[in-house]
């Protein structure tokens, strides 16, 4: 369960950065004062750069880029907050931060193309389970950080234990800084309107796809002008969600495109490679989505549609959305304002079988671009973003008095807050940390019970140190991914004709692409991983 306590660390950070900077900066650097918002004390040490060893000269102002996933905010608040962030970064490490957004429309393709382009980006939001960190490491997209972290991000280096660094390495080199000190639940599911469910006579929580289908049919029948799920063809989370709901399969950190086609069989059979595509699981999924599409649960042109379903749900024009628990908690609060009384509910995919697996510590993290021109300063900037309470709170919450106020140590929305006018987000998912969090004071009353229910059934994520080496099956993995990306959207949204034949065609194309060889290699590496795990006990 998430429990966070804010703690002022500016003095400690200042001292550590001062030592770090004095060991690596030019003597021409100057001392600048900065005020610690948490204590009110003026701290000149943060930006001090004294004696020099000549390794880096902080007198040169540098711009550091940070790749973030998401659509850039359009209400002007982001720019106002970043002005304040950059003023502090200039004082502390003589740098500014430039966010490079990878928008949600076709995000997987855009993200991987950016990393493959050779563009000299600096910090990069990463993840081993949904952003292909290991695959991109094998392609040379990242710069190892082992030698940089101790000197340029010393607090972060020391607070992450060796066993967590071990889960962050590819070929014994650190490729991602884990978000290991931020407690969260990111198990996925569907959000649905509790007020409408009650109106339809659905009195029990939705815990399976059959119940969700009944709800969507009621929306179709009783809410004219509302598209039950106004999704677009790039979001295929329903596929993995269905697998999670009807089997005990666990996602492996192996990217196969828009949907996963190779899983671990179950928690008790975690070292067996399994594909739901080749049994009744996928046939039943295709039959269900064909039926849902024919009933008009989404647009006829879903594969070409580019709308934002979440915004439409917030406007009362769509009845569900698919994402994880953390997003649900934020959306529930947002919907309370935009759709009063909506009583947003969550159907976690794991609710059907109670087969919840905890989060990998590298579900969120930050990597360093292989072509970064300023790797040392990038590490310094990251250290400030993660460790300095004032900068951290700006990046995560926005401006005190505008986006939030603090009362009795908890964070609330200010009086008069308007979500469309005042909302801020930076999607800083690669460096959040519990010690710098300010607990929310106006969270949904059921949050604690929801988290407690998860804690009762959770199982530890078994693949934290499993890194799939694709070298011997690179061609097959590429070909399988191409087949998945070409065929899965139509199949998942019921636009591929007869579902049984569509799945058979999908299977045939996958096998022609080398699926059997790919799965055999996954099994071989899982066997070796099992031996490694058991020998280390």
Coordinates of C-alpha atoms in Angstrom, one line a residue, residues 19-499:
X19 CA 31.1 18.2 -3.0
X20 CA 30.3 16.7 -6.3
X21 CA 30.5 20.0 -8.2
X22 CA 33.6 21.1 -6.5
X23 CA 35.3 17.9 -7.5
X24 CA 34.4 18.3 -11.1
X25 CA 33.9 21.9 -12.0
X26 CA 36.0 24.7 -13.3
X27 CA 37.3 27.4 -10.9
X28 CA 35.6 30.0 -13.1
X29 CA 32.2 28.8 -11.9
X30 CA 30.4 31.2 -9.6
X31 CA 28.5 30.9 -6.4
X32 CA 24.7 31.6 -6.6
X33 CA 22.2 31.6 -3.8
X34 CA 19.1 29.5 -3.8
X35 CA 16.3 29.5 -1.2
X36 CA 15.0 26.2 0.2
X37 CA 11.3 26.5 0.1
X38 CA 10.8 23.8 2.7
X39 CA 12.9 25.5 5.4
X40 CA 13.1 29.1 4.3
X41 CA 16.9 29.0 4.6
X42 CA 19.1 30.5 2.0
X43 CA 21.5 27.9 0.7
X44 CA 24.4 29.0 -1.4
X45 CA 26.1 25.6 -1.5
X46 CA 23.8 24.1 -4.1
X47 CA 25.2 26.1 -6.9
X48 CA 28.7 26.4 -5.6
X49 CA 31.4 25.1 -7.9
X50 CA 34.8 25.6 -6.3
X51 CA 38.1 23.8 -6.8
X52 CA 38.5 22.2 -10.1
X53 CA 39.7 18.8 -11.4
X54 CA 38.9 19.9 -14.9
X55 CA 36.5 17.1 -15.7
X56 CA 33.5 19.4 -16.3
X57 CA 33.2 23.1 -16.5
X58 CA 29.8 24.3 -15.2
X59 CA 30.4 27.8 -16.3
X60 CA 29.0 26.8 -19.7
X61 CA 25.2 27.0 -19.6
X62 CA 23.8 23.8 -21.1
X63 CA 20.4 22.7 -22.3
X64 CA 19.4 19.1 -21.3
X65 CA 16.6 17.3 -23.1
X66 CA 14.3 14.8 -21.5
X67 CA 12.1 12.5 -23.5
X68 CA 8.6 12.3 -21.9
X69 CA 5.7 10.1 -23.0
X70 CA 2.4 12.0 -23.4
X71 CA 0.6 14.8 -25.1
X72 CA 2.1 18.3 -24.4
X73 CA -0.3 20.3 -22.1
X74 CA -2.1 23.1 -24.0
X75 CA -3.4 25.3 -21.2
X76 CA -0.2 27.3 -20.6
X77 CA 0.5 26.0 -17.1
X78 CA 3.3 23.7 -18.2
X79 CA 5.4 26.6 -19.6
X80 CA 4.8 28.7 -16.4
X81 CA 6.0 25.8 -14.2
X82 CA 9.0 25.0 -16.4
X83 CA 10.1 28.7 -16.2
X84 CA 10.4 28.2 -12.4
X85 CA 12.1 24.8 -12.8
X86 CA 14.7 26.2 -15.2
X87 CA 15.4 29.2 -13.0
X88 CA 16.3 26.8 -10.2
X89 CA 18.3 24.5 -12.4
X90 CA 20.3 27.5 -13.6
X91 CA 21.2 28.4 -10.0
X92 CA 22.0 24.8 -9.0
X93 CA 23.8 23.3 -12.0
X94 CA 23.8 26.0 -14.7
X95 CA 21.5 24.2 -17.0
X96 CA 18.0 24.2 -18.3
X97 CA 15.6 21.4 -19.1
X98 CA 13.8 21.0 -22.4
X99 CA 11.0 18.4 -22.5
X100 CA 10.8 16.4 -25.7
X101 CA 7.3 14.9 -25.9
X102 CA 6.4 11.6 -27.6
X103 CA 2.7 11.9 -28.1
X104 CA 0.3 9.1 -27.5
X105 CA -0.8 8.7 -31.0
X106 CA 1.3 5.9 -32.4
X107 CA 3.7 6.3 -29.4
X108 CA 5.4 3.0 -29.6
X109 CA 6.6 3.5 -33.2
X110 CA 7.6 7.2 -32.5
X111 CA 9.5 6.3 -29.3
X112 CA 11.5 3.5 -30.8
X113 CA 12.2 5.5 -34.0
X114 CA 13.5 8.4 -31.9
X115 CA 15.9 6.2 -30.0
X116 CA 17.1 4.5 -33.3
X117 CA 17.6 7.9 -35.0
X118 CA 20.9 8.8 -33.4
X119 CA 19.4 12.1 -32.3
X120 CA 21.5 13.5 -29.3
X121 CA 18.8 13.4 -26.7
X122 CA 20.0 13.3 -23.0
X123 CA 17.6 11.9 -20.5
X124 CA 15.0 9.4 -21.7
X125 CA 11.9 8.0 -19.9
X126 CA 12.3 4.3 -20.0
X127 CA 10.7 1.0 -18.8
X128 CA 11.7 -2.6 -19.2
X129 CA 8.1 -3.9 -19.3
X130 CA 6.4 -1.4 -21.7
X131 CA 9.1 0.8 -23.3
X132 CA 11.5 -1.9 -24.6
X133 CA 14.5 -0.8 -22.5
X134 CA 16.3 -4.1 -23.0
X135 CA 15.6 -4.2 -26.7
X136 CA 16.8 -0.7 -27.2
X137 CA 19.8 -1.4 -25.0
X138 CA 20.8 -4.2 -27.4
X139 CA 20.4 -1.7 -30.3
X140 CA 22.9 0.7 -28.6
X141 CA 20.4 3.4 -27.8
X142 CA 21.7 4.1 -24.3
X143 CA 24.9 5.2 -22.6
X144 CA 26.0 3.1 -19.6
X145 CA 25.8 5.2 -16.4
X146 CA 28.0 3.2 -14.0
X147 CA 30.9 5.7 -14.0
X148 CA 28.7 8.8 -14.1
X149 CA 26.2 8.1 -11.3
X150 CA 28.6 8.0 -8.3
X151 CA 30.1 11.4 -9.2
X152 CA 27.3 13.3 -10.8
X153 CA 24.2 11.8 -9.0
X154 CA 25.7 10.7 -5.7
X155 CA 22.6 10.7 -3.6
X156 CA 20.7 8.6 -6.1
X157 CA 23.7 6.3 -6.5
X158 CA 23.9 5.6 -2.8
X159 CA 20.2 5.3 -2.0
X160 CA 19.5 2.6 -4.6
X161 CA 20.6 -0.8 -3.2
X162 CA 22.9 -3.1 -5.2
X163 CA 20.1 -5.6 -5.8
X164 CA 18.0 -2.9 -7.5
X165 CA 21.0 -1.8 -9.6
X166 CA 21.4 -5.4 -10.6
X167 CA 17.9 -5.3 -12.1
X168 CA 18.8 -2.2 -14.0
X169 CA 21.8 -3.6 -15.9
X170 CA 22.3 -5.0 -19.4
X171 CA 25.5 -7.0 -19.8
X172 CA 26.5 -5.8 -16.4
X173 CA 26.2 -2.1 -17.2
X174 CA 23.5 0.2 -15.8
X175 CA 21.1 1.2 -18.5
X176 CA 18.2 2.6 -16.5
X177 CA 17.8 4.4 -13.2
X178 CA 14.9 2.6 -11.6
X179 CA 11.9 4.3 -10.0
X180 CA 12.4 1.9 -7.2
X181 CA 11.6 4.2 -4.3
X182 CA 8.2 5.3 -5.5
X183 CA 5.3 3.0 -4.4
X184 CA 2.5 2.7 -6.9
X185 CA 0.0 0.3 -8.4
X186 CA -0.1 0.2 -12.2
X187 CA -2.1 -2.9 -12.8
X188 CA -4.5 -2.2 -15.6
X189 CA -8.2 -2.4 -16.0
X190 CA -11.3 -0.5 -17.3
X191 CA -12.8 2.6 -15.6
X192 CA -16.6 2.8 -15.8
X193 CA -19.3 5.2 -14.6
X194 CA -20.7 3.9 -11.3
X195 CA -23.7 6.2 -11.6
X196 CA -24.7 4.8 -14.9
X197 CA -24.1 1.2 -13.8
X198 CA -26.5 1.8 -10.9
X199 CA -29.0 3.4 -13.2
X200 CA -28.8 0.3 -15.4
X201 CA -29.5 -2.0 -12.5
X202 CA -25.9 -3.2 -12.3
X203 CA -25.5 -3.3 -8.5
X204 CA -22.4 -5.4 -8.1
X205 CA -18.8 -4.4 -9.1
X206 CA -17.8 -5.5 -12.6
X207 CA -15.2 -8.2 -12.3
X208 CA -15.0 -9.8 -15.8
X209 CA -15.5 -9.1 -19.4
X210 CA -19.0 -10.5 -19.5
X211 CA -20.1 -7.9 -16.9
X212 CA -18.3 -5.2 -18.8
X213 CA -20.1 -6.2 -22.0
X214 CA -23.4 -6.0 -20.3
X215 CA -22.6 -2.5 -19.1
X216 CA -21.5 -1.4 -22.6
X217 CA -24.7 -2.8 -24.1
X218 CA -26.8 -0.8 -21.6
X219 CA -24.9 2.4 -22.5
X220 CA -25.6 1.7 -26.2
X221 CA -29.3 1.2 -25.4
X222 CA -29.9 3.9 -22.9
X223 CA -27.5 6.7 -23.5
X224 CA -28.1 8.2 -27.0
X225 CA -25.2 10.3 -28.3
X226 CA -22.7 8.3 -26.2
X227 CA -20.3 5.9 -27.9
X228 CA -19.8 3.2 -25.2
X229 CA -16.0 3.1 -25.8
X230 CA -14.8 5.8 -28.1
X231 CA -11.4 4.3 -28.5
X232 CA -9.0 4.5 -31.4
X233 CA -7.2 1.6 -33.2
X234 CA -3.8 2.3 -31.7
X235 CA -4.7 1.3 -28.2
X236 CA -4.7 -2.5 -27.8
X237 CA -4.5 -2.8 -24.0
X238 CA -7.7 -4.8 -24.1
X239 CA -5.7 -7.8 -25.6
X240 CA -3.3 -8.2 -22.7
X241 CA -6.1 -7.3 -20.3
X242 CA -8.2 -10.2 -21.6
X243 CA -5.3 -12.6 -21.3
X244 CA -4.8 -11.4 -17.7
X245 CA -8.5 -11.8 -17.0
X246 CA -8.9 -15.4 -18.3
X247 CA -5.5 -16.9 -17.8
X248 CA -2.7 -16.7 -15.2
X249 CA -0.1 -15.7 -17.8
X250 CA 2.5 -13.1 -16.8
X251 CA 3.9 -10.6 -19.3
X252 CA 7.6 -11.1 -20.1
X253 CA 9.9 -8.1 -20.7
X254 CA 10.1 -9.0 -24.4
X255 CA 8.6 -6.5 -26.9
X256 CA 6.7 -8.1 -29.7
X257 CA 5.0 -4.9 -31.0
X258 CA 1.5 -3.6 -30.2
X259 CA 0.5 -6.7 -28.2
X260 CA 2.5 -9.4 -26.4
X261 CA 2.4 -12.9 -28.0
X262 CA 4.8 -14.7 -25.6
X263 CA 4.2 -14.8 -21.9
X264 CA 5.3 -16.8 -18.9
X265 CA 2.7 -19.5 -18.3
X266 CA 1.8 -18.6 -14.7
X267 CA 3.4 -17.7 -11.4
X268 CA 3.7 -21.4 -10.5
X269 CA 5.0 -22.2 -13.9
X270 CA 6.9 -19.0 -14.5
X271 CA 9.8 -20.6 -16.5
X272 CA 7.5 -21.9 -19.2
X273 CA 7.1 -19.8 -22.3
X274 CA 3.4 -19.7 -23.4
X275 CA 1.4 -18.0 -26.2
X276 CA -2.3 -17.3 -25.8
X277 CA -2.5 -16.8 -29.5
X278 CA -2.2 -20.5 -30.1
X279 CA -5.0 -21.7 -27.9
X280 CA -8.7 -20.9 -27.4
X281 CA -7.8 -17.7 -25.4
X282 CA -7.2 -15.6 -28.6
X283 CA -10.1 -17.2 -30.5
X284 CA -12.4 -16.3 -27.7
X285 CA -11.0 -12.7 -27.5
X286 CA -11.5 -12.3 -31.3
X287 CA -15.0 -13.6 -31.1
X288 CA -15.8 -11.2 -28.3
X289 CA -14.4 -8.1 -29.9
X290 CA -16.0 -8.9 -33.2
X291 CA -19.4 -9.1 -31.4
X292 CA -18.6 -5.8 -29.6
X293 CA -17.7 -4.1 -32.8
X294 CA -20.8 -5.3 -34.6
X295 CA -22.9 -4.0 -31.7
X296 CA -21.4 -0.6 -32.1
X297 CA -19.5 -0.4 -28.8
X298 CA -16.9 1.7 -30.7
X299 CA -16.8 3.6 -34.0
X300 CA -17.1 1.8 -37.3
X301 CA -13.9 3.6 -38.4
X302 CA -12.0 2.8 -35.2
X303 CA -8.8 1.8 -37.0
X304 CA -8.5 5.2 -38.6
X305 CA -10.0 7.3 -35.8
X306 CA -7.5 9.4 -33.8
X307 CA -9.7 10.9 -31.1
X308 CA -8.9 11.0 -27.3
X309 CA -11.2 8.7 -25.5
X310 CA -10.3 9.9 -22.0
X311 CA -11.2 13.5 -22.9
X312 CA -14.5 12.2 -24.3
X313 CA -15.2 10.2 -21.2
X314 CA -14.6 13.4 -19.2
X315 CA -17.1 15.2 -21.4
X316 CA -19.7 12.5 -20.9
X317 CA -19.5 11.2 -24.4
X318 CA -17.7 7.9 -23.7
X319 CA -18.5 5.5 -20.9
X320 CA -15.2 3.7 -20.2
X321 CA -11.5 4.1 -20.4
X322 CA -8.6 1.6 -20.1
X323 CA -5.5 2.3 -18.1
X324 CA -4.0 1.5 -14.7
X325 CA -4.8 2.1 -11.0
X326 CA -2.7 5.3 -10.6
X327 CA -4.4 6.8 -13.6
X328 CA -7.8 5.7 -12.3
X329 CA -7.3 7.5 -9.0
X330 CA -6.4 10.8 -10.8
X331 CA -9.3 10.4 -13.2
X332 CA -11.8 9.7 -10.4
X333 CA -10.9 13.0 -8.9
X334 CA -11.1 14.8 -12.3
X335 CA -14.4 13.2 -13.1
X336 CA -15.9 14.3 -9.8
X337 CA -15.4 17.9 -11.0
X338 CA -16.2 17.4 -14.7
X339 CA -19.0 14.9 -14.3
X340 CA -20.3 15.4 -10.8
X341 CA -21.8 12.2 -9.3
X342 CA -20.1 10.0 -11.9
X343 CA -18.7 7.7 -9.2
X344 CA -16.0 6.4 -11.4
X345 CA -15.3 2.7 -10.7
X346 CA -12.5 0.3 -11.7
X347 CA -12.6 -3.2 -13.1
X348 CA -9.0 -4.4 -12.6
X349 CA -8.2 -7.2 -15.1
X350 CA -6.9 -9.3 -12.2
X351 CA -10.3 -9.2 -10.4
X352 CA -11.5 -12.2 -12.4
X353 CA -8.9 -14.6 -11.0
X354 CA -7.1 -12.7 -8.2
X355 CA -3.9 -13.2 -10.2
X356 CA -2.2 -9.9 -9.4
X357 CA 1.5 -9.6 -9.9
X358 CA 3.4 -6.7 -8.3
X359 CA 5.2 -4.1 -10.3
X360 CA 8.7 -4.3 -11.7
X361 CA 11.0 -1.6 -10.2
X362 CA 11.9 -0.7 -13.8
X363 CA 8.3 -0.1 -14.9
X364 CA 9.4 3.5 -14.7
X365 CA 12.9 4.8 -15.0
X366 CA 15.4 7.1 -16.8
X367 CA 18.1 6.2 -19.3
X368 CA 20.8 8.3 -20.8
X369 CA 20.9 8.7 -24.6
X370 CA 23.9 7.1 -26.3
X371 CA 24.5 10.3 -28.3
X372 CA 24.1 12.7 -25.4
X373 CA 26.4 15.7 -25.8
X374 CA 26.3 16.5 -22.1
X375 CA 26.1 13.3 -20.1
X376 CA 27.7 14.7 -16.9
X377 CA 25.3 17.7 -16.7
X378 CA 22.4 15.4 -17.6
X379 CA 23.1 13.3 -14.5
X380 CA 23.4 16.5 -12.4
X381 CA 20.0 17.7 -13.7
X382 CA 18.5 14.3 -13.0
X383 CA 19.9 14.4 -9.4
X384 CA 18.2 17.8 -8.8
X385 CA 14.9 16.7 -10.3
X386 CA 14.8 13.6 -8.1
X387 CA 16.4 14.8 -4.9
X388 CA 15.6 18.5 -4.5
X389 CA 12.2 18.9 -2.8
X390 CA 11.4 22.3 -4.4
X391 CA 12.2 21.2 -7.9
X392 CA 10.7 17.8 -7.4
X393 CA 7.4 19.3 -6.3
X394 CA 7.3 21.7 -9.2
X395 CA 7.9 18.8 -11.7
X396 CA 5.3 16.6 -10.1
X397 CA 2.6 19.0 -8.7
X398 CA 3.1 22.4 -10.3
X399 CA 3.0 25.7 -8.4
X400 CA 1.9 25.9 -4.8
X401 CA -1.1 28.1 -4.7
X402 CA -2.1 27.4 -8.3
X403 CA -2.1 23.7 -8.7
X404 CA -2.0 22.7 -5.0
X405 CA -1.9 24.0 -1.4
X406 CA -0.5 22.2 1.6
X407 CA -2.6 21.9 4.8
X408 CA -1.5 19.9 7.8
X409 CA 1.2 18.2 5.6
X410 CA -1.2 17.1 2.9
X411 CA -1.8 18.4 -0.6
X412 CA -5.2 19.8 -1.7
X413 CA -6.6 21.6 -4.7
X414 CA -6.8 25.3 -4.1
X415 CA -10.2 27.0 -3.8
X416 CA -11.5 27.9 -7.3
X417 CA -9.2 25.3 -9.0
X418 CA -10.5 24.6 -12.5
X419 CA -9.1 21.4 -14.0
X420 CA -9.1 22.6 -17.6
X421 CA -7.6 26.0 -16.8
X422 CA -5.2 25.0 -14.0
X423 CA -4.2 21.4 -14.6
X424 CA -0.5 20.7 -14.9
X425 CA 1.5 17.6 -15.6
X426 CA 5.0 16.8 -16.8
X427 CA 4.8 13.0 -16.8
X428 CA 8.0 12.8 -14.8
X429 CA 7.7 9.0 -14.4
X430 CA 11.4 8.3 -14.3
X431 CA 12.4 9.7 -11.0
X432 CA 9.6 9.9 -8.5
X433 CA 10.5 9.0 -4.9
X434 CA 8.4 8.6 -1.8
X435 CA 10.5 10.8 0.5
X436 CA 9.7 13.9 -1.6
X437 CA 6.0 13.2 -2.1
X438 CA 3.4 15.3 -0.3
X439 CA 0.5 13.0 0.5
X440 CA -2.8 13.9 -1.1
X441 CA -5.4 15.1 1.3
X442 CA -8.5 14.9 -0.9
X443 CA -8.1 11.4 -2.3
X444 CA -11.0 9.1 -2.8
X445 CA -12.0 7.5 0.5
X446 CA -11.9 4.0 -1.0
X447 CA -8.3 4.2 -2.1
X448 CA -6.9 2.6 1.1
X449 CA -9.4 -0.3 0.8
X450 CA -8.5 -0.8 -2.9
X451 CA -4.8 -0.9 -2.1
X452 CA -5.4 -3.2 0.8
X453 CA -7.3 -5.6 -1.4
X454 CA -4.4 -5.6 -3.8
X455 CA -1.9 -6.3 -1.0
X456 CA -3.8 -9.4 0.1
X457 CA -3.5 -11.2 -3.3
X458 CA -0.3 -9.8 -4.9
X459 CA 2.6 -12.0 -6.0
X460 CA 6.1 -10.7 -6.6
X461 CA 7.1 -9.9 -10.2
X462 CA 9.3 -12.9 -11.2
X463 CA 11.2 -11.4 -14.2
X464 CA 13.1 -8.4 -12.7
X465 CA 16.5 -9.8 -13.7
X466 CA 15.4 -11.6 -16.9
X467 CA 16.9 -9.8 -19.9
X468 CA 16.1 -11.5 -23.2
X469 CA 19.1 -11.6 -25.6
X470 CA 17.6 -11.3 -29.1
X471 CA 21.0 -11.7 -30.9
X472 CA 20.3 -15.2 -32.3
X473 CA 16.6 -14.4 -33.2
X474 CA 16.8 -10.8 -34.2
X475 CA 15.4 -11.4 -37.7
X476 CA 12.6 -13.5 -36.3
X477 CA 11.7 -11.0 -33.6
X478 CA 11.6 -8.2 -36.1
X479 CA 9.4 -10.2 -38.5
X480 CA 7.0 -11.3 -35.7
X481 CA 6.7 -7.7 -34.5
X482 CA 5.9 -6.6 -38.1
X483 CA 3.1 -9.2 -38.3
X484 CA 1.7 -8.2 -34.9
X485 CA 1.6 -4.5 -35.8
X486 CA 0.1 -5.2 -39.2
X487 CA -2.6 -7.6 -38.2
X488 CA -3.4 -7.2 -34.5
X489 CA -5.4 -3.9 -34.7
X490 CA -8.0 -5.2 -37.1
X491 CA -8.2 -8.5 -35.3
X492 CA -8.6 -6.9 -31.8
X493 CA -11.3 -4.5 -33.0
X494 CA -13.3 -7.1 -34.9
X495 CA -12.4 -5.7 -38.3
X496 CA -10.7 -8.8 -39.8
X497 CA -13.8 -10.7 -40.8
X498 CA -14.6 -14.1 -39.4
X499 CA -12.8 -14.2 -36.0

